[in-house]
Structure formats: structure tokens, C-alpha cells
């Protein structure tokens, strides 16, 4: 069968949700950036507190989701200096424990409001992400890990425990509780922690109203509340005061209201991920080009109506965007041509809009494109297979659903290698 024949009989399609929620791994699994300093002997009561915390957990390999997980608490031995333990960092001058990173440490157990951990009043950073995970909740795609403990629970944290933590750890600058089940609303007392810089509560089953006061914490650089599904809230105009904010990740929640204009003044914003919420309003797409550091922009699947004022924009320097998600944003007309100048682009989602015209050839100049999702628009015309073959890194191509596109066999077609992982579906391309 010729390549053309093959392509005529299949539609190029995919499940958009799968593509874009893959950012979960980069968003929620903390990197191993633990630094240990041991210039000072640890305080005995802090050492004891950590040891009894350790004893309240079992170690189970399947309790963590990250394939690079390992049991950090194994190095916690009473006769040694706690400042040298894996995941522990002490203040160089006072010797007090200031940082605990037990992310992906294969801990299985639970934590109470009276946890000895809360006696560590000098704590500035706490990361308990990805422990005690319930493996029956992991999708088939990731469940390649051996499930030797299949009915494990995710680490649970009652809201009273969280409140106790907030009350006792006034100096917290970083708090990461990704994949820890909280199943409650966030305590408003969180806004009392005025030193906070990084907050990450990804997939914690948080619900209710997001404490708006969090957007008044002046030193914030990183906010990640992805995938809580029932967490609601709005972005206040005062978000424009958070001049150090670099990452705002609210993917897959029920935030609503308009995106405040003041947000476009956040010069240090690198990630703006509002995927799948209920943000609304009519907004010029070009506004986002003011965010000069922007690397990830995902506005897909809200109730936004985006428009492009100009096919060409009058900006001299475009942000270094690598991932652009504008699916389901009510975009009309032809694809803005400035997208072609986003040379670093590796993922582009424009599905489920009303974009029309031919597929611009400039896509084929974006050498790093791995995901191109144009499904469910009203594109028409032909695509030369020769051009497609220039996208050497393309793994997901999605063109079906409403588009009227034909493939043309070029002169060089016999040498064309179609990207290997196009998710083919046996339906017509029209
Ligand atoms: C994480 O850091 C610890 C301590 O520096 C090291 O022993 C371990 O091998 C690292 N793990 C990974 C996956 O890099
Ligand atoms: C902490 O409180 C729980 C009940 O909330 C109790 O069962 C447990 O024994 C207490 N632990 C300690 C160390 O006091
Ligand atoms: C693990 O999760 C599954 C699916 O949500 C649930 O049915 C099961 O009861 C959970 N296991 C435990 C021990 O909670
Ligand atoms: C903490 O926050 C609560 C509610 O936001 C507030 O009523 C209380 O005064 C705050 N406490 C301190 C010590 O700032
Ligand atoms: C915010 O950061 C600045 C600069 O690092 C620091 O001086 C200030 O104390 C911080 N504010 C709070 C409330 O921690
Ligand atoms: C924060 O932003 C709001 C609204 O943009 C503004 O009225 C207020 O003065 C700002 N507050 C500070 C402390 O800068
Ligand atoms: C483009 O922007 C520059 C500087 O911001 C301005 O001087 C110029 O008039 C603009 N051109 C158009 C066509 O809007
Ligand atoms: C896009 O690139 C073209 C050609 O390299 C250039 O002429 C044009 O000014 C660029 N536009 C923007 C908005 O960068
Ligand atoms: C494409 O990716 C490679 C490897 O990450 C990088 O070196 C190169 O600069 C990228 N190309 C563009 C145009 O950004
Ligand atoms: C066909 O392939 C050759 C060699 O790779 C190339 O030089 C030529 O430009 C191609 N022709 C077309 C029409 O793409
Ligand atoms: C196809 O590839 C073969 C071997 O790499 C080469 O000899 C031939 O010229 C190519 N055909 C075209 C049309 O480029």
C-alpha cells in the first residue's frame, strides 16, 4: 500500500487530554534537588523528633509514584548527625533543621496533628510529596511499575494536621504536598505564612474556595495547585503585585472569572498554566506576548474567547514559548503568523477552535515540534507528505475531526518516514 493510500484510510487523531495532562509529571514530581549541609551538629531534640517521625512510617517501594524514588530515611541513624541525613538541611549558623525533603521517599503511613515534625519550629521548607500512593488510582499508562503493594493509600493529611503545621512552622518558605490527600478546603491561616515563596499542592483533592489572600504573599515565586478538580477561586487584580512570580499552575480546577490585566505586568512569569478551568472573558491573544519570559502558556479548555488583533504583531522580541496550548479558546480566522516565529516551540495545541484556511507551511519550519494538535477546526486543503517529514521530532499529530485535509504524495515520498507514534484511528479523515 502506498503512503497516500495508507493515510487516506486513517484519520490522525488523538485524545487531547492525554497530551496536555502529561505535563503532570514535570509539574508535580519534584526534582531531586536536596542539598545537605553538615557544618553544625544537629540539636538533640530535633534529631529525636525526626526519628520518631521516621518510626511512624513503613517503607514500601510502591508507596511512591516517581520511578527515581528511594527511601531517604534509611540514612537516618540515631548515632549520626541529623544534619547529614538525606533530605535534611540545617542552618549553618544555628544548626537548626530548616529543610526537610522527603518527596518520593517510599513512606507509607499517616501523619497526625501532634506529629513530632511540628516541633521543628525553624523549618523553612517541607516537601512530603509523593508518598503512600494508592496504586490502584494510577492510570494503565504508568502502571508499568511492579505493584507489590496494590491497596496502599496515598499519604493522608487531615486539615487539622495542616493547621497544626501552619501554626508551628511560621517561617515556612516552601511547602510541597503533591499527591498527599487532604480532601478539604485550604485553611485560610495559610496566608499567615508571609515568608512563603513556593507552594505546591498538586492532586491533593482540595476543594472549596482558594484563599484569595495567598495572592497577597509578596515573596511568592511558585504556585502549583494543579489537578484538584474541585478547587474554586478567582485571580484578583492584586496578583500584579507578585513581581517575583515565575510559575502559576492551576491546571484542572474550577477557577473562574476574568484574567486580570495586571497579570500581564508579571515580567518574570515563565509558566502560566490555566488548562481546564472556567476562566472567561474576551481577550487579545497578543497580550500574552508581553510576558517576555514565558515558556509555557496553556489556556486550553476554559470559557475564554481569544482573538488575535493582528496576524503579525508589532513586537520585536517574542517570548521563548516552548509549549502553547490554545485548544477550545474560541479562536477564529486564520492562525496568527507570529506563531511561526516561536522557533523553540515543541508542543502546539490549537484543537477545538474555529480556525480556518490552509495549514500554513510555516509549521514545517518548527524543527522541535513534537506535538501538533489541530483536530476539530475547519482547516482545508492539502498537506504534502514531504513537508510533514521535515518534522523529525514529531510524535503526536492530530488533524482529523472537522478539518477537510488531504495528503499529497510528493516527489520524494518514497523516502518519507512518517513520525512513528502518530495515534492512528480507523475512521475517515473527513
Ligand atoms: C538524589 O540525591 C541523593 C543525595 O544527594 C543521591 O544519593 C541520589 O542518588 C539522588 N537520586 C537521584 C535519582 O538522582
Ligand atoms: C497523636 O494523636 C493521635 C490521635 O489524634 C493519637 O492516636 C496518637 O497516639 C498521638 N500520638 C502521639 C505521639 O502523641
Ligand atoms: C485505592 O483507590 C481505589 C480507586 O480510587 C479505591 O477503590 C480503593 O478503595 C483505594 N484503596 C484504599 C486502600 O483506600
Ligand atoms: C492568622 O490568620 C487568621 C485568618 O486569616 C487571622 O484571623 C489571624 O489573626 C492570623 N493570625 C496571625 C497570628 O497572624
Ligand atoms: C521577602 O523577601 C525579601 C528579600 O529576600 C526579604 O527581605 C523579606 O524579609 C521577605 N519577606 C518576608 C515576609 O519574608
Ligand atoms: C496591589 O495591587 C492592587 C491592585 O492592582 C493595588 O491596588 C494595591 O495598591 C497593590 N498593593 C501593593 C502593596 O502594592
Ligand atoms: C510598532 O511599535 C513601535 C514601538 O513600540 C512603534 O513606534 C510603531 O509605531 C509601531 N508600529 C505599528 C505599525 O504599530
Ligand atoms: C518573524 O520572522 C520574520 C522573518 O524571520 C520577521 O520578518 C518578522 O519580523 C518576525 N516577526 C515577529 C513578530 O517576530
Ligand atoms: C531545538 O532543540 C535543540 C535541542 O534541545 C536545541 O539545541 C535547539 O536550539 C532547538 N531549536 C530551536 C530553534 O530552538
Ligand atoms: C527531495 O529530496 C531531496 C534530497 O533530500 C531534496 O534535495 C529535494 O529538495 C526534495 N524535493 C522536494 C520537492 O522536497
Ligand atoms: C531515497 O533514498 C535513497 C537512499 O537513501 C536515495 O538513493 C534516493 O535518491 C532517494 N530518493 C529520492 C527521490 O530522494
Coordinates of C-alpha atoms and ligand atoms in Angstrom, one line a residue:
X1 CA 0.0 0.0 0.0
X2 CA 1.4 3.4 -0.8
X3 CA 1.8 6.0 1.9
X4 CA -1.0 8.0 0.4
X5 CA -3.3 5.1 0.4
X6 CA -2.5 4.4 4.0
X7 CA -3.2 7.9 5.0
X8 CA -6.4 8.0 3.1
X9 CA -7.8 5.2 5.2
X10 CA -7.0 6.5 8.6
X11 CA -7.6 9.7 10.5
X12 CA -4.9 11.3 12.5
X13 CA -6.4 11.9 15.8
X14 CA -5.7 11.7 19.5
X15 CA -7.2 12.3 22.9
X16 CA -6.2 15.9 23.6
X17 CA -6.5 15.4 27.4
X18 CA -3.8 12.8 27.3
X19 CA -1.4 15.1 25.5
X20 CA -1.7 18.0 27.8
X21 CA -2.1 16.4 31.1
X22 CA 1.3 14.8 30.6
X23 CA 2.7 18.0 32.0
X24 CA 1.7 16.5 35.3
X25 CA 5.0 14.7 35.6
X26 CA 7.1 17.8 35.2
X27 CA 4.7 19.9 37.3
X28 CA 4.1 17.6 40.2
X29 CA 7.1 15.3 40.7
X30 CA 9.8 17.3 42.4
X31 CA 13.3 17.0 41.2
X32 CA 16.0 15.7 43.4
X33 CA 17.5 19.0 44.4
X34 CA 18.0 18.2 48.0
X35 CA 21.2 19.8 49.4
X36 CA 22.7 18.7 52.6
X37 CA 24.9 20.7 54.7
X38 CA 26.6 19.5 57.9
X39 CA 28.7 22.2 59.3
X40 CA 27.0 22.1 62.6
X41 CA 25.9 19.3 64.9
X42 CA 22.2 18.8 65.0
X43 CA 20.2 19.6 68.1
X44 CA 19.2 16.5 70.1
X45 CA 15.5 17.3 70.4
X46 CA 15.3 17.9 66.6
X47 CA 17.1 14.6 66.0
X48 CA 14.7 12.8 68.3
X49 CA 11.7 14.5 66.6
X50 CA 12.9 13.3 63.2
X51 CA 13.5 9.8 64.4
X52 CA 10.0 9.4 65.9
X53 CA 8.6 10.8 62.7
X54 CA 10.6 8.2 60.8
X55 CA 9.2 5.5 63.0
X56 CA 5.6 6.4 62.3
X57 CA 6.1 5.2 58.7
X58 CA 6.7 2.0 56.9
X59 CA 8.9 1.9 53.9
X60 CA 7.2 0.5 50.8
X61 CA 8.7 0.8 47.3
X62 CA 5.3 1.1 45.8
X63 CA 4.3 4.0 48.0
X64 CA 5.9 6.4 45.6
X65 CA 5.0 7.2 42.1
X66 CA 8.3 8.6 40.9
X67 CA 10.5 5.9 39.3
X68 CA 13.5 7.5 40.9
X69 CA 12.1 7.2 44.4
X70 CA 14.3 5.8 47.1
X71 CA 13.9 5.6 50.9
X72 CA 15.7 8.6 52.2
X73 CA 15.0 7.9 55.9
X74 CA 17.2 4.8 55.7
X75 CA 20.2 7.1 56.4
X76 CA 18.5 8.5 59.5
X77 CA 20.5 6.7 62.2
X78 CA 20.5 7.9 65.8
X79 CA 24.2 7.8 66.3
X80 CA 24.9 10.2 63.4
X81 CA 24.4 14.0 63.0
X82 CA 20.9 14.6 61.7
X83 CA 22.2 17.5 59.6
X84 CA 24.0 14.9 57.5
X85 CA 20.9 12.8 56.9
X86 CA 19.4 12.5 53.4
X87 CA 16.7 15.1 52.9
X88 CA 17.7 17.2 55.9
X89 CA 19.2 20.6 55.8
X90 CA 20.4 22.6 58.8
X91 CA 21.1 26.3 59.3
X92 CA 24.8 26.7 59.1
X93 CA 25.0 29.1 62.0
X94 CA 22.4 27.8 64.4
X95 CA 22.4 24.1 63.4
X96 CA 18.6 24.1 63.5
X97 CA 16.8 21.9 60.9
X98 CA 15.5 24.3 58.3
X99 CA 14.6 22.0 55.4
X100 CA 13.0 18.5 55.1
X101 CA 12.7 17.0 51.7
X102 CA 11.1 13.6 51.9
X103 CA 9.5 13.7 48.5
X104 CA 9.3 10.3 46.8
X105 CA 10.7 8.6 49.8
X106 CA 8.6 5.4 49.7
X107 CA 6.9 6.4 53.0
X108 CA 3.7 4.7 53.8
X109 CA 1.7 5.7 56.8
X110 CA -0.2 8.7 58.2
X111 CA 0.6 11.9 60.0
X112 CA -1.3 13.4 62.9
X113 CA -1.8 17.0 64.1
X114 CA 0.5 16.0 67.0
X115 CA 3.3 14.9 64.7
X116 CA 6.7 15.4 66.2
X117 CA 7.6 17.1 63.0
X118 CA 5.8 20.2 64.1
X119 CA 8.3 20.7 67.0
X120 CA 10.8 21.8 64.4
X121 CA 9.9 25.4 64.6
X122 CA 12.8 26.7 62.5
X123 CA 11.6 24.8 59.4
X124 CA 11.6 26.8 56.2
X125 CA 11.0 24.1 53.7
X126 CA 8.9 20.9 53.8
X127 CA 8.3 18.5 51.0
X128 CA 6.3 15.4 51.6
X129 CA 5.1 14.9 48.0
X130 CA 4.5 11.5 46.5
X131 CA 4.4 9.1 49.4
X132 CA 1.9 6.4 50.4
X133 CA 0.3 6.5 47.0
X134 CA -2.7 4.3 46.2
X135 CA -1.5 2.4 43.2
X136 CA -5.0 1.4 42.1
X137 CA -5.5 5.0 41.1
X138 CA -2.6 5.1 38.7
X139 CA -3.5 5.0 35.0
X140 CA -2.6 2.0 33.0
X141 CA 0.0 4.1 31.1
X142 CA 2.2 4.5 34.2
X143 CA 1.4 1.2 35.9
X144 CA 4.4 -0.5 34.5
X145 CA 5.9 -0.5 37.9
X146 CA 5.5 -3.7 39.8
X147 CA 2.6 -3.5 42.1
X148 CA 3.7 -5.4 45.1
X149 CA 1.5 -3.4 47.5
X150 CA -1.6 -2.8 45.4
X151 CA -4.0 -1.5 48.0
X152 CA -1.9 1.2 49.5
X153 CA -3.4 4.5 50.4
X154 CA -2.0 7.9 49.5
X155 CA -0.4 9.7 52.4
X156 CA -3.3 11.4 54.1
X157 CA -3.2 14.7 55.9
X158 CA -6.2 15.8 57.9
X159 CA -6.8 19.5 57.7
X160 CA -6.2 19.7 61.5
X161 CA -2.7 18.4 60.7
X162 CA -2.2 21.0 58.1
X163 CA -3.4 23.7 60.5
X164 CA -1.0 22.4 63.1
X165 CA 1.8 22.6 60.6
X166 CA 0.9 26.2 59.7
X167 CA 0.7 27.2 63.4
X168 CA 4.0 25.7 64.3
X169 CA 6.1 26.4 61.2
X170 CA 5.8 30.2 60.9
X171 CA 9.0 30.6 58.9
X172 CA 8.0 28.3 56.1
X173 CA 9.2 29.5 52.7
X174 CA 8.5 26.3 50.8
X175 CA 5.7 23.7 51.2
X176 CA 5.2 20.9 48.8
X177 CA 2.5 18.3 49.5
X178 CA 1.9 16.9 46.0
X179 CA -0.2 13.7 45.8
X180 CA -0.9 14.0 49.5
X181 CA -4.6 13.5 50.1
X182 CA -6.0 16.4 52.1
X183 CA -9.7 16.2 50.9
X184 CA -10.7 19.5 52.4
X185 CA -10.6 23.2 51.7
X186 CA -7.3 25.0 52.3
X187 CA -7.1 26.7 55.7
X188 CA -7.1 30.5 55.4
X189 CA -4.4 30.6 58.0
X190 CA -2.0 29.7 55.2
X191 CA -2.0 33.4 54.4
X192 CA -0.4 34.0 57.8
X193 CA 2.8 32.4 56.5
X194 CA 4.1 35.6 55.0
X195 CA 7.5 34.2 54.1
X196 CA 6.1 31.7 51.6
X197 CA 7.8 31.5 48.3
X198 CA 6.9 28.2 46.9
X199 CA 3.6 26.4 47.4
X200 CA 2.8 23.1 45.7
X201 CA -0.4 21.2 46.4
X202 CA -0.9 19.2 43.2
X203 CA -3.6 16.5 43.3
X204 CA -4.4 16.9 47.0
X205 CA -8.2 16.6 46.5
X206 CA -8.6 20.1 47.7
X207 CA -12.0 21.6 47.3
X208 CA -13.9 24.8 48.3
X209 CA -12.6 28.3 47.9
X210 CA -9.0 29.1 47.3
X211 CA -7.9 31.6 50.0
X212 CA -7.5 34.7 47.9
X213 CA -5.1 36.1 50.5
X214 CA -2.5 33.8 49.1
X215 CA -2.2 36.2 46.2
X216 CA -1.0 38.9 48.7
X217 CA 2.0 36.9 49.8
X218 CA 4.6 39.3 48.3
X219 CA 7.5 36.8 48.0
X220 CA 5.8 34.1 46.0
X221 CA 7.7 32.7 43.1
X222 CA 5.9 29.4 42.6
X223 CA 2.2 28.4 42.9
X224 CA 1.1 25.0 41.8
X225 CA -2.4 23.7 42.7
X226 CA -2.9 21.5 39.6
X227 CA -5.5 18.8 39.4
X228 CA -7.5 19.4 42.5
X229 CA -10.6 19.3 40.3
X230 CA -13.0 21.0 42.8
X231 CA -10.8 23.8 43.9
X232 CA -12.5 27.1 43.1
X233 CA -11.3 30.7 43.1
X234 CA -10.5 33.8 41.1
X235 CA -7.4 35.7 40.2
X236 CA -7.5 39.1 41.9
X237 CA -6.1 42.3 40.3
X238 CA -3.6 42.3 43.1
X239 CA -1.8 39.4 41.5
X240 CA 0.1 42.1 39.6
X241 CA 1.9 42.8 42.8
X242 CA 3.6 39.4 42.8
X243 CA 6.5 40.7 40.8
X244 CA 8.7 37.6 41.5
X245 CA 6.0 35.1 40.5
X246 CA 7.6 32.7 37.9
X247 CA 5.2 29.8 37.8
X248 CA 1.4 29.8 38.1
X249 CA -0.1 26.4 37.6
X250 CA -3.8 26.0 38.2
X251 CA -4.5 23.2 35.7
X252 CA -7.7 21.2 36.1
X253 CA -9.6 23.1 38.8
X254 CA -12.8 25.2 38.8
X255 CA -11.2 28.7 38.9
X256 CA -13.5 31.3 37.3
X257 CA -13.7 35.0 36.4
X258 CA -11.6 37.1 34.2
X259 CA -7.8 37.0 33.8
X260 CA -6.9 40.4 35.4
X261 CA -5.0 42.8 33.2
X262 CA -2.4 43.3 35.9
X263 CA -1.2 39.7 35.2
X264 CA 0.4 40.9 32.0
X265 CA 2.8 43.0 34.1
X266 CA 4.4 40.0 35.6
X267 CA 7.7 40.2 33.8
X268 CA 9.1 37.1 35.5
X269 CA 6.3 34.7 34.6
X270 CA 7.7 31.6 33.0
X271 CA 4.8 29.2 33.3
X272 CA 1.1 30.2 33.0
X273 CA -0.9 27.0 33.0
X274 CA -4.7 27.6 33.4
X275 CA -5.7 24.5 31.4
X276 CA -9.2 23.3 32.1
X277 CA -10.9 25.8 34.4
X278 CA -13.7 28.2 33.9
X279 CA -11.9 31.4 33.2
X280 CA -13.9 33.7 30.9
X281 CA -13.8 36.9 29.0
X282 CA -12.7 38.2 25.6
X283 CA -9.0 38.8 25.5
X284 CA -6.4 39.7 22.8
X285 CA -4.0 36.8 22.4
X286 CA -1.3 39.3 21.7
X287 CA -1.4 40.5 25.3
X288 CA 0.4 37.3 26.4
X289 CA 3.4 38.3 24.3
X290 CA 4.1 41.0 26.8
X291 CA 5.3 38.2 29.2
X292 CA 8.8 38.2 27.9
X293 CA 10.0 35.1 29.9
X294 CA 7.0 32.9 29.1
X295 CA 7.9 29.3 28.4
X296 CA 4.7 27.5 28.9
X297 CA 1.3 29.1 28.1
X298 CA -1.7 26.8 28.4
X299 CA -5.2 28.4 28.3
X300 CA -6.9 25.4 26.8
X301 CA -10.5 24.5 27.7
X302 CA -11.7 27.4 29.7
X303 CA -14.6 29.7 28.6
X304 CA -12.3 32.3 27.1
X305 CA -12.8 34.0 23.8
X306 CA -9.4 34.8 22.4
X307 CA -8.8 36.8 19.4
X308 CA -5.7 37.9 17.5
X309 CA -5.7 41.6 16.7
X310 CA -3.1 41.2 14.1
X311 CA -1.9 38.3 12.1
X312 CA 1.5 39.9 12.6
X313 CA 2.3 41.5 15.9
X314 CA 4.3 44.6 16.4
X315 CA 6.7 43.2 18.9
X316 CA 10.4 43.0 18.4
X317 CA 11.1 40.1 20.9
X318 CA 8.8 37.2 21.3
X319 CA 8.7 35.2 24.5
X320 CA 10.6 31.9 24.3
X321 CA 7.5 29.8 24.3
X322 CA 8.0 26.0 24.1
X323 CA 4.6 24.8 24.9
X324 CA 1.5 26.7 23.7
X325 CA -2.0 25.3 24.5
X326 CA -4.9 27.3 23.0
X327 CA -7.4 24.5 22.4
X328 CA -11.0 25.3 22.9
X329 CA -10.3 29.1 23.2
X330 CA -12.9 30.2 20.5
X331 CA -10.2 31.3 18.1
X332 CA -11.5 32.4 14.7
X333 CA -9.9 33.1 11.4
X334 CA -6.5 32.0 10.3
X335 CA -3.6 31.0 12.5
X336 CA -1.7 34.1 13.6
X337 CA 1.6 34.2 11.7
X338 CA 3.7 35.2 14.6
X339 CA 3.4 31.6 15.9
X340 CA 5.8 30.7 13.2
X341 CA 8.5 32.8 14.9
X342 CA 8.2 30.8 18.1
X343 CA 11.1 28.8 16.9
X344 CA 11.5 26.9 20.2
X345 CA 8.0 25.5 20.1
X346 CA 7.7 21.8 20.8
X347 CA 4.1 21.5 21.6
X348 CA 1.3 23.3 19.9
X349 CA -2.4 22.7 20.7
X350 CA -5.0 24.6 18.7
X351 CA -7.7 22.0 18.6
X352 CA -11.4 22.7 19.0
X353 CA -11.4 26.2 17.7
X354 CA -12.9 27.7 14.6
X355 CA -9.6 28.2 12.8
X356 CA -9.8 28.1 9.0
X357 CA -7.8 28.3 5.9
X358 CA -5.0 26.1 4.8
X359 CA -2.5 24.6 7.2
X360 CA 0.3 27.2 7.0
X361 CA 3.6 25.8 5.7
X362 CA 5.4 27.6 8.5
X363 CA 4.6 24.8 10.8
X364 CA 7.1 22.7 8.9
X365 CA 9.8 25.1 9.9
X366 CA 9.4 24.5 13.6
X367 CA 12.1 21.9 13.9
X368 CA 11.5 21.0 17.5
X369 CA 7.8 20.3 17.2
X370 CA 6.8 17.1 18.9
X371 CA 3.1 17.6 19.4
X372 CA 0.9 19.3 16.8
X373 CA -2.8 19.1 17.6
X374 CA -5.2 20.8 15.1
X375 CA -8.1 18.5 15.5
X376 CA -11.7 19.9 15.3
X377 CA -11.2 23.1 13.3
X378 CA -12.3 23.9 9.8
X379 CA -9.0 23.8 8.1
X380 CA -9.0 22.7 4.5
X381 CA -6.5 22.0 1.7
X382 CA -3.7 19.6 1.2
X383 CA -0.6 18.7 3.1
X384 CA 2.5 17.4 1.3
X385 CA 4.0 14.4 2.9
X386 CA 7.4 15.8 2.1
X387 CA 6.8 18.8 4.3
X388 CA 5.5 16.6 7.1
X389 CA 8.6 14.6 7.0
X390 CA 10.6 17.7 7.9
X391 CA 9.3 17.5 11.4
X392 CA 11.7 14.9 12.5
X393 CA 10.8 15.0 16.2
X394 CA 7.0 14.9 15.8
X395 CA 5.4 12.1 17.8
X396 CA 1.8 13.2 18.0
X397 CA 0.0 14.7 15.1
X398 CA -3.7 15.2 15.3
X399 CA -5.5 16.6 12.3
X400 CA -9.0 15.0 12.0
X401 CA -12.4 15.9 13.3
X402 CA -14.0 18.6 11.1
X403 CA -11.0 19.5 9.1
X404 CA -11.1 18.8 5.3
X405 CA -7.5 17.9 4.7
X406 CA -5.9 15.7 2.0
X407 CA -2.4 14.3 1.8
X408 CA -0.4 14.8 -1.3
X409 CA 2.3 12.4 -2.2
X410 CA 5.3 14.5 -3.2
X411 CA 8.2 13.6 -5.5
X412 CA 10.2 12.3 -2.6
X413 CA 7.5 10.3 -0.9
X414 CA 9.2 7.0 -1.3
X415 CA 11.7 8.2 1.3
X416 CA 9.3 9.7 3.7
X417 CA 9.3 8.4 7.2
X418 CA 6.1 9.3 8.9
X419 CA 6.6 10.1 12.6
X420 CA 6.4 6.8 14.4
X421 CA 3.9 7.4 17.1
X422 CA 1.0 9.1 15.4
X423 CA -2.1 7.7 17.1
X424 CA -3.9 6.3 14.1
X425 CA -7.6 5.7 14.3
X426 CA -9.5 3.7 11.7
X427 CA -12.0 6.4 10.7
X428 CA -12.3 8.6 7.7
X429 CA -10.2 11.8 7.7
X430 CA -13.2 14.0 6.9
Ligands
LIG1 C1 19.3 12.2 44.9 O1 20.3 12.8 45.8 C2 20.8 11.9 46.7 C3 21.7 12.7 47.7 O2 22.4 13.7 47.0 C4 21.6 10.8 45.9 O3 22.2 9.9 46.8 C5 20.6 10.1 45.0 O4 21.3 9.2 44.2 C6 19.9 11.1 44.1 N1 18.9 10.4 43.3 C7 18.7 10.7 42.0 C8 17.6 9.9 41.4 O5 19.4 11.5 41.4
LIG2 C1 -1.4 11.7 68.3 O1 -2.8 11.8 68.3 C2 -3.5 10.6 67.9 C3 -5.0 10.9 67.9 O2 -5.3 12.1 67.2 C4 -3.1 9.5 68.9 O3 -3.7 8.3 68.5 C5 -1.6 9.3 68.9 O4 -1.3 8.4 69.9 C6 -0.9 10.6 69.2 N1 0.5 10.5 69.1 C7 1.3 10.9 70.0 C8 2.8 10.7 69.6 O5 1.0 11.6 70.9
LIG3 C1 -7.4 3.0 46.2 O1 -8.1 3.7 45.2 C2 -9.1 3.0 44.6 C3 -9.6 3.8 43.4 O2 -9.9 5.1 43.8 C4 -10.2 2.7 45.7 O3 -11.3 2.0 45.1 C5 -9.6 1.9 46.8 O4 -10.5 1.8 47.8 C6 -8.4 2.6 47.4 N1 -7.7 1.8 48.3 C7 -7.7 2.1 49.6 C8 -7.0 1.1 50.5 O5 -8.1 3.2 50.0
LIG4 C1 -4.0 34.1 61.0 O1 -5.0 34.1 60.1 C2 -6.3 34.2 60.6 C3 -7.3 34.1 59.5 O2 -6.8 34.5 58.3 C4 -6.4 35.5 61.3 O3 -7.7 35.7 61.9 C5 -5.3 35.6 62.4 O4 -5.3 36.8 63.1 C6 -4.0 35.3 61.9 N1 -3.0 35.1 63.0 C7 -1.9 35.7 63.0 C8 -1.0 35.4 64.2 O5 -1.5 36.5 62.1
LIG5 C1 10.7 38.7 51.2 O1 12.0 38.6 50.6 C2 12.9 39.7 50.9 C3 14.1 39.5 50.1 O2 14.6 38.2 50.1 C4 13.1 39.6 52.4 O3 14.0 40.6 52.8 C5 11.8 39.7 53.2 O4 12.0 39.6 54.5 C6 10.8 38.7 52.7 N1 9.6 38.9 53.3 C7 9.0 38.1 54.2 C8 7.7 38.4 54.7 O5 9.6 37.0 54.5
LIG6 C1 -1.7 45.5 44.8 O1 -2.5 45.6 43.7 C2 -3.6 46.3 43.8 C3 -4.5 46.2 42.6 O2 -3.7 46.2 41.4 C4 -3.3 47.7 44.2 O3 -4.5 48.5 44.4 C5 -2.5 47.8 45.5 O4 -2.1 49.0 45.8 C6 -1.3 46.8 45.4 N1 -0.7 46.7 46.7 C7 0.6 46.8 46.9 C8 1.1 46.5 48.3 O5 1.4 47.1 46.1
LIG7 C1 5.4 49.3 16.5 O1 5.9 49.6 17.8 C2 6.8 50.7 17.8 C3 7.4 50.9 19.2 O2 6.6 50.3 20.1 C4 6.0 52.0 17.3 O3 6.9 53.1 17.3 C5 5.5 51.8 15.9 O4 4.7 52.9 15.5 C6 4.6 50.5 15.9 N1 4.2 50.2 14.5 C7 2.9 49.9 14.2 C8 2.7 49.6 12.8 O5 2.0 49.9 15.0
LIG8 C1 9.0 36.8 12.3 O1 10.1 36.4 11.4 C2 10.2 37.1 10.2 C3 11.3 36.5 9.3 O2 12.3 36.0 10.1 C4 10.4 38.6 10.5 O3 10.4 39.3 9.3 C5 9.3 39.1 11.4 O4 9.5 40.5 11.8 C6 9.2 38.3 12.6 N1 8.0 38.7 13.4 C7 8.0 38.8 14.7 C8 6.7 39.2 15.3 O5 8.9 38.4 15.3
LIG9 C1 15.7 22.6 19.2 O1 16.1 21.8 20.3 C2 17.5 21.6 20.4 C3 17.8 20.6 21.5 O2 17.0 20.8 22.6 C4 18.1 23.0 20.7 O3 19.5 22.8 20.8 C5 17.8 23.9 19.6 O4 18.3 25.2 19.9 C6 16.3 24.0 19.4 N1 16.0 24.8 18.3 C7 15.4 26.0 18.4 C8 15.1 26.7 17.1 O5 15.0 26.5 19.4
LIG10 C1 13.6 15.8 -2.4 O1 14.7 15.3 -1.6 C2 16.0 15.9 -2.0 C3 17.0 15.2 -1.2 O2 16.7 15.1 0.2 C4 15.9 17.4 -1.8 O3 17.2 18.0 -2.2 C5 14.8 18.0 -2.6 O4 14.7 19.3 -2.3 C6 13.5 17.3 -2.3 N1 12.4 17.7 -3.1 C7 11.3 18.2 -2.7 C8 10.3 18.7 -3.7 O5 11.0 18.3 -1.5
LIG11 C1 15.7 7.8 -1.4 O1 16.7 7.4 -0.6 C2 17.7 6.6 -1.4 C3 18.7 6.0 -0.3 O2 18.9 6.9 0.8 C4 18.4 7.6 -2.3 O3 19.4 6.8 -3.1 C5 17.4 8.1 -3.3 O4 18.0 9.1 -4.1 C6 16.3 8.8 -2.5 N1 15.2 9.2 -3.4 C7 14.8 10.4 -3.6 C8 13.7 10.6 -4.5 O5 15.3 11.3 -2.9

